[in-house]
Amino acid sequence: MSYMNIRLPGIMNSLRAMAIFVILLISLNSALAQQNFTQVKAAFERYQSGAYYEKVFIHTDREFYLAGELMWFKSYNTDAATNRPSVLSKVTYLELFDANKKSVLQTKIPINGGSGNGSVFLPLSLQSGNYVLRAYTSWMMNFGPDLFFEKKITILNSLSPGGVEPVSALSYDVQFFPEGGNLLANVENKVAFRVTNSGGFGESFRGAVIDERNDTVARFQPLKFGIGNFSFMPAANKKYRAIVYVKGNSQTVSAELPTVRTSGYNLKVITAGPGQVNVKVNSVQNSGPVYLFIHNRQQTKVAEVGVIENGTASFNVDIAKLDEGISHFTIFNSDLRPVAERLYFKRPKRQLAIQATTDKRDYSQRNKVNIGVEAQLNNRPAEADMSVAIYKLDSLSSASGTDFFNYQWLSSELKGNVEQADYYFRESGSEIDQALDNLMLTHGWRRFQWTDVLKGQEPVINHIPEFDGHIITGTIKDRNTGRPASGIMTFLSIPSKRTQIYSSRSDENGKIRFFTKGLQGPGEAVVQTNLMQDSSYVIEISNPFSEALPQTLAGVFKVPGVSYSLLQDHHVNTQVQNVYFANKLRSFKASSVDSTSFYGQPEFIYNLDDFVRFKTTEEVLREYVPAVVIFRQRNNFNVVVDKKTASGPVGSVPLIILDGVPIFDRGNKIMAYDPAKIQRLEVSTKNSFLGDTTFNSIVNFTSFKGNLEGFELDPRDLVIDYEGLQLQREFFSPLYETEVERSSRLPDMRQLLYWSPNVRTDKNGKSSVSFYTSDQSGKYVVVIQGITADGKPGSAAATFEVNNSQGN
């Protein structure tokens, strides 16, 4: 006893010292772990500080069309991080793809202040079917097609033989998504699944998971849209597959589950009470620190360290720390490698409320409709940029469509098609919350690779932002060696009466970029070098549209419940509008582009019809243009402009232009041109600057037709068809203000009564639209999409009736 009394204090002191040592060691390891993890946070924030992502949302006037109709649309371009209107890109690229993912229509839309609008004619060559509308900016192409806007539209060609195409047999795609990314042996795993048909839509079904002995280990069925989840504990070194029964038991699909891993990590995210979620990390054959990193819209929200004990680590996350929308949960191991990841959705509040109110519920034909539009942000008046479409409802044209709010918060942040996105926002409740979480498990992705972030590797930028209009790109190569040529000045011009010449000096990779501010409409482009200096090169112009295929499936074409008479009505109405209002439908707004030439105001202008005509261009210049001096030796000409300088007159070799195209020649070609075709001549003796090139003087000829009529370009010049930014059509809506107009026998068969892409509420949150009904009775819907300057999207819908009578 005395022995124990003597030794006990020493033992206690040793245990105390050991405990202190352990605590210090744990604290030191925790501090080191936190310090190491700080590197991840710093690398992420450094990477994101230099990243700028854009989104595009397209509001179309409808989602069903007949071939031969116009499709009207508005492009809303936003900053992906803040949802505010983007100030970066000034061009939206829009394409239409058929069911074979072939691009059948392409156009470019000018953007100003984060929005722009346009229209496309749907040609009669389009076959009946579902199509995918895709839109993006050039800058967005740097980050892949997953961020592009896509939605389905339907086009019916009422003139095509056979009418509606038959529905083909459906095939099915079965996919499984273990929570966190890994199927881990000997622990419970949540596995999400998605079963879609060849049309891209979710299927109802029942399924079972079986092992190698065909024993059933789990059963499952979807909660919504072919999506759901189940849990089971897979055994090590076993393989599992699923049997899915669709259409009752009439069709069976088999699919393998992911390989079971005997080491690694998985995670579970579950609600842990009001305002809390618990993140549980399971690990097999691993111990030590793990790290939870949560980010939302390029911002770090949570960065915490945990320790694997008995195969598990746990984190409690305060939901208040997370921003609205989608957050990315990533688990890093002790080596700071990402080992598990999933998405989490925090439901956003609808802050922008838009309301449309008609002055009556029922209207007669050719009657005026007045609609008041009101926008409120958090119950206060809001100024908003909006677009409004008003069209007839029937079994072909429905009121459902892509909603701006749903797209910004959900569809644009997820990979793949989100079926009926409005379902997730229509109401709240446990079923919708579960469906949302299933969506997070099956549609997860991110805009970057963690390996790039941790290595400090910046994204590869192949497309510079179009700050000030469309940029035409290409390459120039040595004609003999095929190698890229650097430092070569190239010129792109548009044959027309307006001088549009753009220049670019090739970089070290032979890349050329023409900044074509103000280039509008279809036409030809001439790309060339100065053949008097650089004549041994070949130029190629790049396709400005993305080469990537659309992500969305157009799907099986089917128009349910449509009678022949309804199709006939739509067909007749379209044909009547195209016949009687053809000129109105082809009406374009006057261009607001600055038409001043790059050399400014010339000192001398000659309209040749004001003078006696001569038979040769040489005689014209000698007789009427004293600033231009002609030297001739036999059949060779040398054109010189007499420049007056402080030290006296100096002769300079001018840039000669014909119909906006540079003619790199001392004068032989222009002297051979028929002067009877020349309408106007301008001479500038000032120094003029085009890019980094200086021209001492300019002699600019313009023909009557402005199309180089009768002039043969050098065969080394590249001539291509090229379309600039889209010309803006004017939406036609007839007026019936007088009795004479209302009594007109000219038929008005409009189904689309009104379209405006530029409705803006004032500081009181109010605006209005007015238009007249057509000769079509029925139910009409008002659809409004819009956004505020601080990035709050919203939408609204309202309906009214038009009866068969005519009246005021």
Phi, psi and omega in degrees: 000316178294329178297316179294321180294329181286320188272339187299314179300323179294319178295317180298319179296320179295316179297320180296317180295321179294319179297318178297320179297316179298316180298316178297321180295316179297317180297319180295315179297320179295319179295318178295319179298316179296322179295318178297318183291333176302331178296322178296313180300316181294320179296319179297312183291327176293318180295315184286335180296333179261006183256138175225120181247143177245157169236154173232133172239132180248122171261114176264154182296330177208182174233006173228134182219158166262145172302134185104354178264167172265140171253122179259147182204161173231138178255122173255117180253127186229158171286123185295335182278324186246347186067004177287153176307133183281139177254008186277295188269141179250011180218134169250134177261129183234134181225156174236126182247142176275185184295340177269012180062032174262131180286121183251344177215141177218142176203163180236133186245128175290139181241135178220123179067026177091005177209160178196170184213166180188194180203155174224143175275129179269103190293157180290351177283346179288134178278157175298136179164177173271143181231160177246123175267127182233143180214148182191171173253166177298321180298323180295336180295341178293339188245013175089166187281353182297336180271351184294148173284134176217141171205158182270142167227160181243134177237130178246124176265101185285353178263348184285141179299142177087346177065234185289133179291146178291151178281125180278166180296140182275144168243167189229145178242125182245125181229148179234143186224094175300139179299127183090342176110344185237141172261106192257134183290144169067016170227159180287130180242134169271129181237117175273158181216159176214129178237118181236154176269179184293348174274357180087007182259147178293148183245147169279142183192177166227149185214166179217145174259129181235152179265193184293338179265010182064023173277136179282125180248347178197149174238152183205157173207155187287152172274316182201139173055036178075012185242142177189194176208160173216166179235144173199166181249100181286149177268154179294145175062025175245152176249145182230146175221161182245142172250122183245128180253116179247162181053054187072239175244016188284340181218136182238136178234136178246141180212143179279142170279160177302157180297136177283130181259139180267354174215159181127205187221150161223169181220156176231133175244117182227154176291130185244025182121177182302123175074013183226145167233145178254131177251112181254127181250122175255142179218141176248129178061028176223147176214178179099192185286148169228159188230136175254124178236124180238128176228153182216123177049053174071012180240138175287130180248321180217136174216101187230156180248137174229174180231133175286117176231127183055037175082007186217143167229151185223141177231137170255127185245129175281117183300333180298338179284344184267141173286166176294154179093209188268127172250146179257119176262122179233134175256129175251144176273187184294340177270008181061037172256135177293126185238347178203148184202147172201172180253154177223140184244126173253119188297126178277157176272142175281097185273328180265116178253121179248136180229134176244127183232120177277153181284345174216166176267331182232142181226154173270173178291146180056038183250146181283136178244129176244127182236125175270135180242130181229137179235132177229138177244112184054044177068018175238148179305141184227140172273126184222148175262120190226163172230145187229129175235137180227117186214166183281138177266135170202191184288351175265316181252111181259170181275347181287150180188179180285123184266134183300313181299311180298320182294313183299320187270338188232291189302320183288345182260357185240151179272136179090174183285130173258107185285128179048062183301332181295338179303322186285348181243350186297316180219182174232163182152170186296322181294316179293322177298318179293320178297321177296318180293323175300320178298320178297325182285331187258346184241020187291144175189170173218165187276359185216168174255132180300328179299322177293320181296311185290332177274355183071025182271118182282156179300146176283122183255106177260345182235113179282154182293142180268079183296328194223034179121179185292137176249119176269127183244161179187189177225151175237133184230156174292128184297332185269319185262340184077005180274149176302140181251128181257154174073017182262128178281127179236157184228139174237131182222159181244113179299118178185177177285341177266132181281113177232095180238131180234147183232157177204135173260127185295145178273191185294342178260010181076013182280136176238145181223122178254118180272096193262060177300130176088001179283119185229150170075172180280158177167191177261154173232141177247124180243130188204164168255172173284101188294344175284345181241315185232099187241002186247041183231155176238140185244139173235136178257133184280152172290122183285347182268155181294139177276348182290147178280155179295150179278328184279137174278133177296328175085168180292134183278124179206128175247100187285144170061038182253126178273157179299322182296324178293317177299319180296319178300313179298318180298310182297316182299318179296315181295320179298314179298318182291331181279310188277337184236030183302315182295322179294322181288340179259015182276127180244150178289148177295138182290139178258013183287139176294121184265007180295134179291160181298338181267005176076206181281121180286155178285330185230131178230131181232117169267110193293340176291347177278355184235163174294132183283140173249166185277340181232154178294327179302314181296321179301311183294318182294323186277322192245344188240085185294337181287344181254125181251132181252125171250135183226132174230103189057241184261011179255131182250155174222111182266130181228142176256132181277105180264134177266122179239174181297332181265006179119176181293140179229136177275132180232146177279118185275162165277120179266132182234137173232120180050044175081000183250126177296137176248098184278087186197147181289347178147348183300316185291316182288331177291334180275355183279143182290116182292342178294341180270351183271127179264322191214149178223132177238142178231127176240125180261000180277161170291133180236145186241130177229102188065232178259020178252138178248130174250129184288335180196165183226136168236111189244116179259138176234126180275169179297322183268341178068025184229026179061032183305124176078003181257131182259116178287160177295136182298344177279347175288143177265121179244122183226155168280131182212136180251128177277207179294148185295137170289144186269117174285157173257128178288129183262126175222111186294155177256140176232064185275334183245165179295325179298316179293321180291333182268001181303140180273001176290121184292144177234097186253029182296132170265325174267105185280328188204140171215128174218123177270002188230054175263123182233131175279149182274190183295342176269005179074023186234149173205179179205156173226149179222147180194177179244145176288166181257199177272005182264117176274162179137192182263136181237150180241142174255121180241126181235133171236148181191172181207149177268169181294336179263018168086028177258108181275158178197170179207166178203159177215146177210161181229158172209168183245147171239124181265183188277353184270159173255145179185183181279000000 
